Amino acid sequence: MTKLIDGKHISALVRQAVAKEVMQLKSQGITPGMAVVIVGDDPASRIYVNNKKKACAEVGIYSEEYALPADTTQEALIALVQELNSRSDIHGILVQSPLPKGLDEKAVVETIDPRKDVDAFHAVNVGKIMIGDFHFLPCTPAGIIELLDRSGIEIEGKRCVVVGRSNIVGKPMAMLLLHRNGTVTICHSRTKQLAEICREADILVAAVGKANFITADMVKPGAVVIDVGMNRNENGKLCGDVDFAAVQEIASYITPVPGGVGPMTIAMLMKNAVSAAKIQNGLSL
Ligand code: GUN
């Protein structure tokens, strides 16, 4: 019988723990503060930013939104990030991606003080993740590890296959599974015999961005299937990368979309914001 991994419930537990930590910090005179920067009017980004602000308010994190017009210059955006870097009441800085055409996202991210980089996108933090010496973990992969841990799923010694090699999900996901002693394979659009490799997985993470990409014939009976996809099907309904109806018949555990990985991303962002406030106040994590 396949067990559904309930990301809504697990993310609520993480947010509860974060709220408790925020209360403790406030009792020491420290209020974690986060700045959320959005440029332009991408509707999906607007929803994400609203959700992040709401999550901050719910756990007691102070947040400020900077909504800039689409024609904002690179210089103005960099100047804003530099100003936020210098503020002692702002511990986390998040620049929502994608940025409008003409803005250099990489340069903007590299301007964020690595200690305030709650997305863990800065090259310094990416490097720290690689060598296993990290304070912040990228939110989606960290959320997936949390889902596995809280579901009692062992990673050590398991065959893990990550499908997708993005800087935000695929690559750091592989690294985190490796740190936990999984045996990891990364697959991508040029991978040959993809189905065969996926079928070897005890833990299969799908981060492709294509609806129904992972079909039942690609899944070993009893595998744990984690679906990072956020796609719209032909009827406009939100769906993941996994053919859920068929795969749930053979997987041991599976994450639904919505209600699986998605809610974990923001919960882990809140956790990173608290870590940032602690680090910047000389407290241990
Ligand atoms: N756009 C889509 N996902 C993310 C994210 O996790 N962080 C930021 N900054 N932008 C995003």
PDB file of C-alpha atoms and ligand atoms in Angstrom:
ATOM      1  CA  MET A   1       0.000   0.000   0.000  1.00  0.00           C
ATOM      2  CA  THR A   2       1.566   3.279  -1.102  1.00  0.00           C
ATOM      3  CA  LYS A   3       1.967   5.916   1.595  1.00  0.00           C
ATOM      4  CA  LEU A   4       1.341   9.505   0.657  1.00  0.00           C
ATOM      5  CA  ILE A   5       3.973  11.909   2.011  1.00  0.00           C
ATOM      6  CA  ASP A   6       1.957  14.831   3.349  1.00  0.00           C
ATOM      7  CA  GLY A   7       4.013  17.961   2.649  1.00  0.00           C
ATOM      8  CA  LYS A   8       1.298  20.226   4.003  1.00  0.00           C
ATOM      9  CA  HIS A   9       1.397  18.538   7.399  1.00  0.00           C
ATOM     10  CA  ILE A  10       5.187  18.208   7.557  1.00  0.00           C
ATOM     11  CA  SER A  11       5.692  21.835   6.475  1.00  0.00           C
ATOM     12  CA  ALA A  12       3.310  22.938   9.241  1.00  0.00           C
ATOM     13  CA  LEU A  13       5.479  21.050  11.767  1.00  0.00           C
ATOM     14  CA  VAL A  14       8.620  22.790  10.438  1.00  0.00           C
ATOM     15  CA  ARG A  15       6.920  26.197  10.574  1.00  0.00           C
ATOM     16  CA  GLN A  16       5.752  25.495  14.140  1.00  0.00           C
ATOM     17  CA  ALA A  17       9.331  24.723  15.180  1.00  0.00           C
ATOM     18  CA  VAL A  18      10.547  27.888  13.414  1.00  0.00           C
ATOM     19  CA  ALA A  19       7.879  30.005  15.155  1.00  0.00           C
ATOM     20  CA  LYS A  20       9.098  28.666  18.511  1.00  0.00           C
ATOM     21  CA  GLU A  21      12.689  29.598  17.667  1.00  0.00           C
ATOM     22  CA  VAL A  22      11.574  33.070  16.576  1.00  0.00           C
ATOM     23  CA  MET A  23       9.857  33.543  19.948  1.00  0.00           C
ATOM     24  CA  GLN A  24      13.056  32.547  21.746  1.00  0.00           C
ATOM     25  CA  LEU A  25      15.101  34.960  19.631  1.00  0.00           C
ATOM     26  CA  LYS A  26      12.627  37.765  20.297  1.00  0.00           C
ATOM     27  CA  SER A  27      12.980  37.140  24.025  1.00  0.00           C
ATOM     28  CA  GLN A  28      16.712  37.846  23.521  1.00  0.00           C
ATOM     29  CA  GLY A  29      15.888  41.084  21.682  1.00  0.00           C
ATOM     30  CA  ILE A  30      16.460  39.682  18.183  1.00  0.00           C
ATOM     31  CA  THR A  31      13.710  39.868  15.569  1.00  0.00           C
ATOM     32  CA  PRO A  32      14.646  37.980  12.397  1.00  0.00           C
ATOM     33  CA  GLY A  33      14.095  40.246   9.393  1.00  0.00           C
ATOM     34  CA  MET A  34      13.777  39.376   5.740  1.00  0.00           C
ATOM     35  CA  ALA A  35      13.669  41.546   2.610  1.00  0.00           C
ATOM     36  CA  VAL A  36      11.837  40.178  -0.416  1.00  0.00           C
ATOM     37  CA  VAL A  37      12.610  41.879  -3.727  1.00  0.00           C
ATOM     38  CA  ILE A  38      10.383  41.444  -6.757  1.00  0.00           C
ATOM     39  CA  VAL A  39      11.013  43.156 -10.089  1.00  0.00           C
ATOM     40  CA  GLY A  40       8.289  43.413 -12.745  1.00  0.00           C
ATOM     41  CA  ASP A  41       4.853  41.861 -12.786  1.00  0.00           C
ATOM     42  CA  ASP A  42       5.257  38.135 -13.400  1.00  0.00           C
ATOM     43  CA  PRO A  43       2.000  36.714 -11.961  1.00  0.00           C
ATOM     44  CA  ALA A  44       3.577  33.487 -10.650  1.00  0.00           C
ATOM     45  CA  SER A  45       6.337  35.478  -8.908  1.00  0.00           C
ATOM     46  CA  ARG A  46       3.704  37.712  -7.326  1.00  0.00           C
ATOM     47  CA  ILE A  47       1.955  34.663  -5.850  1.00  0.00           C
ATOM     48  CA  TYR A  48       5.262  33.214  -4.563  1.00  0.00           C
ATOM     49  CA  VAL A  49       6.241  36.546  -2.985  1.00  0.00           C
ATOM     50  CA  ASN A  50       2.840  36.941  -1.332  1.00  0.00           C
ATOM     51  CA  ASN A  51       3.124  33.422   0.080  1.00  0.00           C
ATOM     52  CA  LYS A  52       6.626  34.117   1.410  1.00  0.00           C
ATOM     53  CA  LYS A  53       5.491  37.320   3.129  1.00  0.00           C
ATOM     54  CA  LYS A  54       2.490  35.526   4.617  1.00  0.00           C
ATOM     55  CA  ALA A  55       4.717  32.716   5.917  1.00  0.00           C
ATOM     56  CA  CYS A  56       7.051  35.293   7.509  1.00  0.00           C
ATOM     57  CA  ALA A  57       4.123  36.937   9.300  1.00  0.00           C
ATOM     58  CA  GLU A  58       2.827  33.565  10.533  1.00  0.00           C
ATOM     59  CA  VAL A  59       6.122  32.548  12.155  1.00  0.00           C
ATOM     60  CA  GLY A  60       6.838  36.046  13.504  1.00  0.00           C
ATOM     61  CA  ILE A  61       9.596  37.066  11.070  1.00  0.00           C
ATOM     62  CA  TYR A  62       9.626  40.762  10.176  1.00  0.00           C
ATOM     63  CA  SER A  63       9.486  41.215   6.400  1.00  0.00           C
ATOM     64  CA  GLU A  64       9.776  44.067   3.938  1.00  0.00           C
ATOM     65  CA  GLU A  65       8.754  43.875   0.307  1.00  0.00           C
ATOM     66  CA  TYR A  66      10.506  45.840  -2.425  1.00  0.00           C
ATOM     67  CA  ALA A  67       8.333  45.740  -5.567  1.00  0.00           C
ATOM     68  CA  LEU A  68      10.285  47.418  -8.366  1.00  0.00           C
ATOM     69  CA  PRO A  69       9.055  48.235 -11.879  1.00  0.00           C
ATOM     70  CA  ALA A  70      10.099  46.027 -14.817  1.00  0.00           C
ATOM     71  CA  ASP A  71      12.280  48.825 -16.219  1.00  0.00           C
ATOM     72  CA  THR A  72      14.454  48.983 -13.083  1.00  0.00           C
ATOM     73  CA  THR A  73      18.128  49.264 -14.040  1.00  0.00           C
ATOM     74  CA  GLN A  74      20.792  46.799 -13.015  1.00  0.00           C
ATOM     75  CA  GLU A  75      22.547  49.588 -11.093  1.00  0.00           C
ATOM     76  CA  ALA A  76      19.417  50.461  -9.101  1.00  0.00           C
ATOM     77  CA  LEU A  77      18.782  46.826  -8.222  1.00  0.00           C
ATOM     78  CA  ILE A  78      22.398  46.267  -7.170  1.00  0.00           C
ATOM     79  CA  ALA A  79      22.259  49.474  -5.088  1.00  0.00           C
ATOM     80  CA  LEU A  80      19.151  48.199  -3.288  1.00  0.00           C
ATOM     81  CA  VAL A  81      20.809  44.854  -2.504  1.00  0.00           C
ATOM     82  CA  GLN A  82      23.893  46.665  -1.191  1.00  0.00           C
ATOM     83  CA  GLU A  83      21.736  48.837   1.041  1.00  0.00           C
ATOM     84  CA  LEU A  84      19.956  45.731   2.384  1.00  0.00           C
ATOM     85  CA  ASN A  85      23.350  44.075   2.950  1.00  0.00           C
ATOM     86  CA  SER A  86      24.291  46.960   5.239  1.00  0.00           C
ATOM     87  CA  ARG A  87      21.099  46.857   7.341  1.00  0.00           C
ATOM     88  CA  SER A  88      21.492  45.136  10.711  1.00  0.00           C
ATOM     89  CA  ASP A  89      17.727  44.538  11.052  1.00  0.00           C
ATOM     90  CA  ILE A  90      17.543  42.613   7.755  1.00  0.00           C
ATOM     91  CA  HIS A  91      19.089  39.148   8.081  1.00  0.00           C
ATOM     92  CA  GLY A  92      17.784  37.546   4.908  1.00  0.00           C
ATOM     93  CA  ILE A  93      17.594  38.882   1.355  1.00  0.00           C
ATOM     94  CA  LEU A  94      15.661  37.172  -1.376  1.00  0.00           C
ATOM     95  CA  VAL A  95      15.456  38.400  -4.966  1.00  0.00           C
ATOM     96  CA  GLN A  96      12.603  36.576  -6.641  1.00  0.00           C
ATOM     97  CA  SER A  97      13.496  35.000  -9.943  1.00  0.00           C
ATOM     98  CA  PRO A  98      13.023  35.218 -12.849  1.00  0.00           C
ATOM     99  CA  LEU A  99      14.093  38.833 -13.271  1.00  0.00           C
ATOM    100  CA  PRO A 100      12.835  40.749 -16.326  1.00  0.00           C
ATOM    101  CA  LYS A 101      14.940  40.510 -19.498  1.00  0.00           C
ATOM    102  CA  GLY A 102      17.943  42.821 -19.453  1.00  0.00           C
ATOM    103  CA  LEU A 103      18.744  42.287 -15.782  1.00  0.00           C
ATOM    104  CA  ASP A 104      21.686  40.069 -14.895  1.00  0.00           C
ATOM    105  CA  GLU A 105      20.343  37.700 -12.270  1.00  0.00           C
ATOM    106  CA  LYS A 106      23.708  36.101 -11.567  1.00  0.00           C
ATOM    107  CA  ALA A 107      25.342  39.477 -10.837  1.00  0.00           C
ATOM    108  CA  VAL A 108      22.462  40.408  -8.530  1.00  0.00           C
ATOM    109  CA  VAL A 109      22.688  37.143  -6.583  1.00  0.00           C
ATOM    110  CA  GLU A 110      26.470  37.512  -6.283  1.00  0.00           C
ATOM    111  CA  THR A 111      25.903  40.962  -4.703  1.00  0.00           C
ATOM    112  CA  ILE A 112      23.887  39.488  -1.820  1.00  0.00           C
ATOM    113  CA  ASP A 113      25.991  39.056   1.326  1.00  0.00           C
ATOM    114  CA  PRO A 114      26.405  35.230   1.515  1.00  0.00           C
ATOM    115  CA  ARG A 115      25.393  35.379   5.189  1.00  0.00           C
ATOM    116  CA  LYS A 116      22.049  36.890   4.120  1.00  0.00           C
ATOM    117  CA  ASP A 117      21.539  34.601   1.112  1.00  0.00           C
ATOM    118  CA  VAL A 118      18.556  32.641   2.442  1.00  0.00           C
ATOM    119  CA  ASP A 119      17.984  30.977  -0.961  1.00  0.00           C
ATOM    120  CA  ALA A 120      21.586  29.607  -0.847  1.00  0.00           C
ATOM    121  CA  PHE A 121      22.069  30.620  -4.488  1.00  0.00           C
ATOM    122  CA  HIS A 122      25.319  32.615  -3.998  1.00  0.00           C
ATOM    123  CA  ALA A 123      28.455  30.902  -5.338  1.00  0.00           C
ATOM    124  CA  VAL A 124      29.981  30.943  -1.837  1.00  0.00           C
ATOM    125  CA  ASN A 125      27.005  29.031  -0.432  1.00  0.00           C
ATOM    126  CA  VAL A 126      26.913  26.666  -3.417  1.00  0.00           C
ATOM    127  CA  GLY A 127      30.604  25.924  -2.783  1.00  0.00           C
ATOM    128  CA  LYS A 128      29.970  25.394   0.931  1.00  0.00           C
ATOM    129  CA  ILE A 129      27.249  22.883   0.093  1.00  0.00           C
ATOM    130  CA  MET A 130      29.687  21.031  -2.168  1.00  0.00           C
ATOM    131  CA  ILE A 131      32.218  20.604   0.662  1.00  0.00           C
ATOM    132  CA  GLY A 132      29.571  19.856   3.274  1.00  0.00           C
ATOM    133  CA  ASP A 133      30.279  22.957   5.364  1.00  0.00           C
ATOM    134  CA  PHE A 134      27.013  24.834   5.109  1.00  0.00           C
ATOM    135  CA  HIS A 135      24.722  27.076   7.111  1.00  0.00           C
ATOM    136  CA  PHE A 136      21.979  27.449   4.523  1.00  0.00           C
ATOM    137  CA  LEU A 137      20.652  24.754   2.278  1.00  0.00           C
ATOM    138  CA  PRO A 138      18.712  25.508  -0.883  1.00  0.00           C
ATOM    139  CA  CYS A 139      15.089  25.376   0.195  1.00  0.00           C
ATOM    140  CA  THR A 140      13.565  22.779  -2.125  1.00  0.00           C
ATOM    141  CA  PRO A 141      16.268  20.091  -1.773  1.00  0.00           C
ATOM    142  CA  ALA A 142      16.446  20.736   1.989  1.00  0.00           C
ATOM    143  CA  GLY A 143      12.657  20.377   2.150  1.00  0.00           C
ATOM    144  CA  ILE A 144      12.879  17.019   0.386  1.00  0.00           C
ATOM    145  CA  ILE A 145      15.460  15.732   2.879  1.00  0.00           C
ATOM    146  CA  GLU A 146      13.109  16.871   5.669  1.00  0.00           C
ATOM    147  CA  LEU A 147      10.205  14.983   4.041  1.00  0.00           C
ATOM    148  CA  LEU A 148      12.318  11.810   3.833  1.00  0.00           C
ATOM    149  CA  ASP A 149      13.601  12.142   7.413  1.00  0.00           C
ATOM    150  CA  ARG A 150      10.213  12.832   8.932  1.00  0.00           C
ATOM    151  CA  SER A 151       8.699   9.911   7.007  1.00  0.00           C
ATOM    152  CA  GLY A 152      11.342   7.585   8.457  1.00  0.00           C
ATOM    153  CA  ILE A 153      12.905   6.886   5.043  1.00  0.00           C
ATOM    154  CA  GLU A 154      16.569   5.935   5.260  1.00  0.00           C
ATOM    155  CA  ILE A 155      18.900   7.489   2.654  1.00  0.00           C
ATOM    156  CA  GLU A 156      22.205   5.838   3.603  1.00  0.00           C
ATOM    157  CA  GLY A 157      23.236   3.160   1.145  1.00  0.00           C
ATOM    158  CA  LYS A 158      20.188   3.709  -1.069  1.00  0.00           C
ATOM    159  CA  ARG A 159      20.321   4.060  -4.849  1.00  0.00           C
ATOM    160  CA  CYS A 160      19.114   7.623  -5.466  1.00  0.00           C
ATOM    161  CA  VAL A 161      18.312   8.896  -8.951  1.00  0.00           C
ATOM    162  CA  VAL A 162      17.714  12.611  -9.505  1.00  0.00           C
ATOM    163  CA  VAL A 163      16.147  13.488 -12.844  1.00  0.00           C
ATOM    164  CA  GLY A 164      17.004  17.117 -13.648  1.00  0.00           C
ATOM    165  CA  ARG A 165      20.225  19.068 -13.168  1.00  0.00           C
ATOM    166  CA  SER A 166      19.156  22.633 -12.394  1.00  0.00           C
ATOM    167  CA  ASN A 167      21.297  24.743 -10.071  1.00  0.00           C
ATOM    168  CA  ILE A 168      18.282  25.275  -7.793  1.00  0.00           C
ATOM    169  CA  VAL A 169      17.056  21.689  -7.431  1.00  0.00           C
ATOM    170  CA  GLY A 170      18.792  18.861  -9.308  1.00  0.00           C
ATOM    171  CA  LYS A 171      22.450  19.558  -8.531  1.00  0.00           C
ATOM    172  CA  PRO A 172      22.060  20.505  -4.839  1.00  0.00           C
ATOM    173  CA  MET A 173      19.578  17.640  -4.350  1.00  0.00           C
ATOM    174  CA  ALA A 174      22.184  15.177  -5.572  1.00  0.00           C
ATOM    175  CA  MET A 175      24.764  16.703  -3.253  1.00  0.00           C
ATOM    176  CA  LEU A 176      22.520  16.522  -0.175  1.00  0.00           C
ATOM    177  CA  LEU A 177      21.663  12.887  -0.879  1.00  0.00           C
ATOM    178  CA  LEU A 178      25.383  12.190  -1.274  1.00  0.00           C
ATOM    179  CA  HIS A 179      26.137  13.893   2.067  1.00  0.00           C
ATOM    180  CA  ARG A 180      23.638  11.483   3.591  1.00  0.00           C
ATOM    181  CA  ASN A 181      25.503   8.535   2.088  1.00  0.00           C
ATOM    182  CA  GLY A 182      23.112   7.807  -0.750  1.00  0.00           C
ATOM    183  CA  THR A 183      24.564   6.420  -3.998  1.00  0.00           C
ATOM    184  CA  VAL A 184      23.511   9.098  -6.425  1.00  0.00           C
ATOM    185  CA  THR A 185      22.980   9.288 -10.174  1.00  0.00           C
ATOM    186  CA  ILE A 186      21.966  12.516 -11.915  1.00  0.00           C
ATOM    187  CA  CYS A 187      19.987  12.130 -15.145  1.00  0.00           C
ATOM    188  CA  HIS A 188      19.130  14.835 -17.678  1.00  0.00           C
ATOM    189  CA  SER A 189      17.787  15.454 -21.155  1.00  0.00           C
ATOM    190  CA  ARG A 190      20.762  13.752 -22.847  1.00  0.00           C
ATOM    191  CA  THR A 191      20.747  10.669 -20.604  1.00  0.00           C
ATOM    192  CA  LYS A 192      20.551   7.420 -22.517  1.00  0.00           C
ATOM    193  CA  GLN A 193      18.485   4.528 -21.118  1.00  0.00           C
ATOM    194  CA  LEU A 194      16.743   6.901 -18.735  1.00  0.00           C
ATOM    195  CA  ALA A 195      13.936   4.460 -17.869  1.00  0.00           C
ATOM    196  CA  GLU A 196      16.434   1.739 -17.052  1.00  0.00           C
ATOM    197  CA  ILE A 197      18.433   3.996 -14.713  1.00  0.00           C
ATOM    198  CA  CYS A 198      15.279   5.308 -13.015  1.00  0.00           C
ATOM    199  CA  ARG A 199      14.162   1.715 -12.441  1.00  0.00           C
ATOM    200  CA  GLU A 200      17.286   1.150 -10.332  1.00  0.00           C
ATOM    201  CA  ALA A 201      16.273   3.895  -7.900  1.00  0.00           C
ATOM    202  CA  ASP A 202      15.232   3.213  -4.328  1.00  0.00           C
ATOM    203  CA  ILE A 203      14.639   6.971  -4.097  1.00  0.00           C
ATOM    204  CA  LEU A 204      13.621   8.711  -7.319  1.00  0.00           C
ATOM    205  CA  VAL A 205      13.489  12.518  -7.413  1.00  0.00           C
ATOM    206  CA  ALA A 206      11.776  14.040 -10.454  1.00  0.00           C
ATOM    207  CA  ALA A 207      12.724  17.663 -11.140  1.00  0.00           C
ATOM    208  CA  VAL A 208      12.215  17.935 -14.871  1.00  0.00           C
ATOM    209  CA  GLY A 209       9.388  20.396 -15.383  1.00  0.00           C
ATOM    210  CA  LYS A 210       7.327  18.178 -17.715  1.00  0.00           C
ATOM    211  CA  ALA A 211       3.907  16.791 -16.824  1.00  0.00           C
ATOM    212  CA  ASN A 212       3.676  12.976 -16.621  1.00  0.00           C
ATOM    213  CA  PHE A 213       7.349  12.584 -17.553  1.00  0.00           C
ATOM    214  CA  ILE A 214       7.937   9.778 -15.035  1.00  0.00           C
ATOM    215  CA  THR A 215       5.741   6.848 -16.008  1.00  0.00           C
ATOM    216  CA  ALA A 216       5.093   3.619 -14.106  1.00  0.00           C
ATOM    217  CA  ASP A 217       7.551   1.604 -16.233  1.00  0.00           C
ATOM    218  CA  MET A 218      10.358   3.877 -14.947  1.00  0.00           C
ATOM    219  CA  VAL A 219       9.704   3.057 -11.284  1.00  0.00           C
ATOM    220  CA  LYS A 220      10.909   0.032  -9.328  1.00  0.00           C
ATOM    221  CA  PRO A 221       8.164  -1.544  -7.219  1.00  0.00           C
ATOM    222  CA  GLY A 222       8.528  -0.235  -3.665  1.00  0.00           C
ATOM    223  CA  ALA A 223      10.558   2.856  -4.638  1.00  0.00           C
ATOM    224  CA  VAL A 224      10.146   6.214  -2.908  1.00  0.00           C
ATOM    225  CA  VAL A 225       9.049   8.798  -5.493  1.00  0.00           C
ATOM    226  CA  ILE A 226       9.523  12.523  -4.883  1.00  0.00           C
ATOM    227  CA  ASP A 227       7.850  14.845  -7.371  1.00  0.00           C
ATOM    228  CA  VAL A 228       9.265  18.386  -7.595  1.00  0.00           C
ATOM    229  CA  GLY A 229       7.285  19.298 -10.730  1.00  0.00           C
ATOM    230  CA  MET A 230       4.883  22.229 -10.834  1.00  0.00           C
ATOM    231  CA  ASN A 231       3.247  21.995 -14.241  1.00  0.00           C
ATOM    232  CA  ARG A 232      -0.162  22.723 -15.685  1.00  0.00           C
ATOM    233  CA  ASN A 233      -1.833  19.937 -17.639  1.00  0.00           C
ATOM    234  CA  GLU A 234      -3.982  20.473 -20.737  1.00  0.00           C
ATOM    235  CA  ASN A 235      -6.940  21.414 -18.494  1.00  0.00           C
ATOM    236  CA  GLY A 236      -4.881  24.005 -16.611  1.00  0.00           C
ATOM    237  CA  LYS A 237      -4.748  21.802 -13.502  1.00  0.00           C
ATOM    238  CA  LEU A 238      -1.573  21.849 -11.386  1.00  0.00           C
ATOM    239  CA  CYS A 239       0.353  18.599 -11.761  1.00  0.00           C
ATOM    240  CA  GLY A 240       3.846  17.263 -11.142  1.00  0.00           C
ATOM    241  CA  ASP A 241       6.409  15.443 -13.278  1.00  0.00           C
ATOM    242  CA  VAL A 242       5.136  12.022 -12.238  1.00  0.00           C
ATOM    243  CA  ASP A 243       2.179  10.106 -13.660  1.00  0.00           C
ATOM    244  CA  PHE A 244       0.730   9.999 -10.167  1.00  0.00           C
ATOM    245  CA  ALA A 245      -2.267   7.712 -10.800  1.00  0.00           C
ATOM    246  CA  ALA A 246      -0.136   4.906 -12.255  1.00  0.00           C
ATOM    247  CA  VAL A 247       3.002   5.353 -10.131  1.00  0.00           C
ATOM    248  CA  GLN A 248       1.158   5.403  -6.817  1.00  0.00           C
ATOM    249  CA  GLU A 249       0.162   1.799  -7.524  1.00  0.00           C
ATOM    250  CA  ILE A 250       3.790   0.636  -7.328  1.00  0.00           C
ATOM    251  CA  ALA A 251       5.704   3.137  -5.168  1.00  0.00           C
ATOM    252  CA  SER A 252       6.114   2.603  -1.420  1.00  0.00           C
ATOM    253  CA  TYR A 253       5.944   6.356  -0.756  1.00  0.00           C
ATOM    254  CA  ILE A 254       5.001   9.204  -3.092  1.00  0.00           C
ATOM    255  CA  THR A 255       4.589  12.966  -2.803  1.00  0.00           C
ATOM    256  CA  PRO A 256       1.421  14.458  -4.307  1.00  0.00           C
ATOM    257  CA  VAL A 257       1.262  17.688  -6.344  1.00  0.00           C
ATOM    258  CA  PRO A 258       0.012  19.941  -4.910  1.00  0.00           C
ATOM    259  CA  GLY A 259       0.645  19.269  -1.222  1.00  0.00           C
ATOM    260  CA  GLY A 260       3.996  17.474  -1.424  1.00  0.00           C
ATOM    261  CA  VAL A 261       7.313  19.218  -2.006  1.00  0.00           C
ATOM    262  CA  GLY A 262       5.801  22.672  -2.715  1.00  0.00           C
ATOM    263  CA  PRO A 263       4.841  23.632   0.859  1.00  0.00           C
ATOM    264  CA  MET A 264       8.274  22.549   2.117  1.00  0.00           C
ATOM    265  CA  THR A 265      10.157  25.155   0.089  1.00  0.00           C
ATOM    266  CA  ILE A 266       8.738  28.124   1.985  1.00  0.00           C
ATOM    267  CA  ALA A 267       8.998  26.338   5.342  1.00  0.00           C
ATOM    268  CA  MET A 268      12.726  25.801   4.743  1.00  0.00           C
ATOM    269  CA  LEU A 269      13.103  29.431   3.680  1.00  0.00           C
ATOM    270  CA  MET A 270      11.737  30.444   7.082  1.00  0.00           C
ATOM    271  CA  LYS A 271      14.233  28.095   8.727  1.00  0.00           C
ATOM    272  CA  ASN A 272      17.067  29.713   6.738  1.00  0.00           C
ATOM    273  CA  ALA A 273      15.915  33.194   7.787  1.00  0.00           C
ATOM    274  CA  VAL A 274      16.124  32.184  11.449  1.00  0.00           C
ATOM    275  CA  SER A 275      19.580  30.640  10.877  1.00  0.00           C
ATOM    276  CA  ALA A 276      20.683  33.901   9.200  1.00  0.00           C
ATOM    277  CA  ALA A 277      19.505  35.966  12.188  1.00  0.00           C
ATOM    278  CA  LYS A 278      21.335  33.641  14.590  1.00  0.00           C
ATOM    279  CA  ILE A 279      24.592  33.696  12.598  1.00  0.00           C
ATOM    280  CA  GLN A 280      24.543  37.483  12.301  1.00  0.00           C
ATOM    281  CA  ASN A 281      24.041  37.772  16.043  1.00  0.00           C
ATOM    282  CA  GLY A 282      26.886  35.402  16.875  1.00  0.00           C
ATOM    283  CA  LEU A 283      24.598  32.600  18.074  1.00  0.00           C
ATOM    284  CA  SER A 284      25.173  28.954  17.265  1.00  0.00           C
ATOM    285  CA  LEU A 285      22.682  27.128  15.061  1.00  0.00           C
TER     286      LEU A 285
HETATM  287  N1  GUN B   1      11.723  31.545  -8.239  1.00  0.00           N
HETATM  288  C1  GUN B   1      11.245  30.263  -8.208  1.00  0.00           C
HETATM  289  N2  GUN B   1      11.683  29.640  -7.101  1.00  0.00           N
HETATM  290  C2  GUN B   1      12.450  30.535  -6.421  1.00  0.00           C
HETATM  291  C3  GUN B   1      13.165  30.469  -5.187  1.00  0.00           C
HETATM  292  O1  GUN B   1      13.203  29.457  -4.493  1.00  0.00           O
HETATM  293  N3  GUN B   1      13.809  31.597  -4.827  1.00  0.00           N
HETATM  294  C4  GUN B   1      13.800  32.733  -5.577  1.00  0.00           C
HETATM  295  N4  GUN B   1      14.483  33.786  -5.141  1.00  0.00           N
HETATM  296  N5  GUN B   1      13.154  32.816  -6.717  1.00  0.00           N
HETATM  297  C5  GUN B   1      12.471  31.723  -7.133  1.00  0.00           C
END
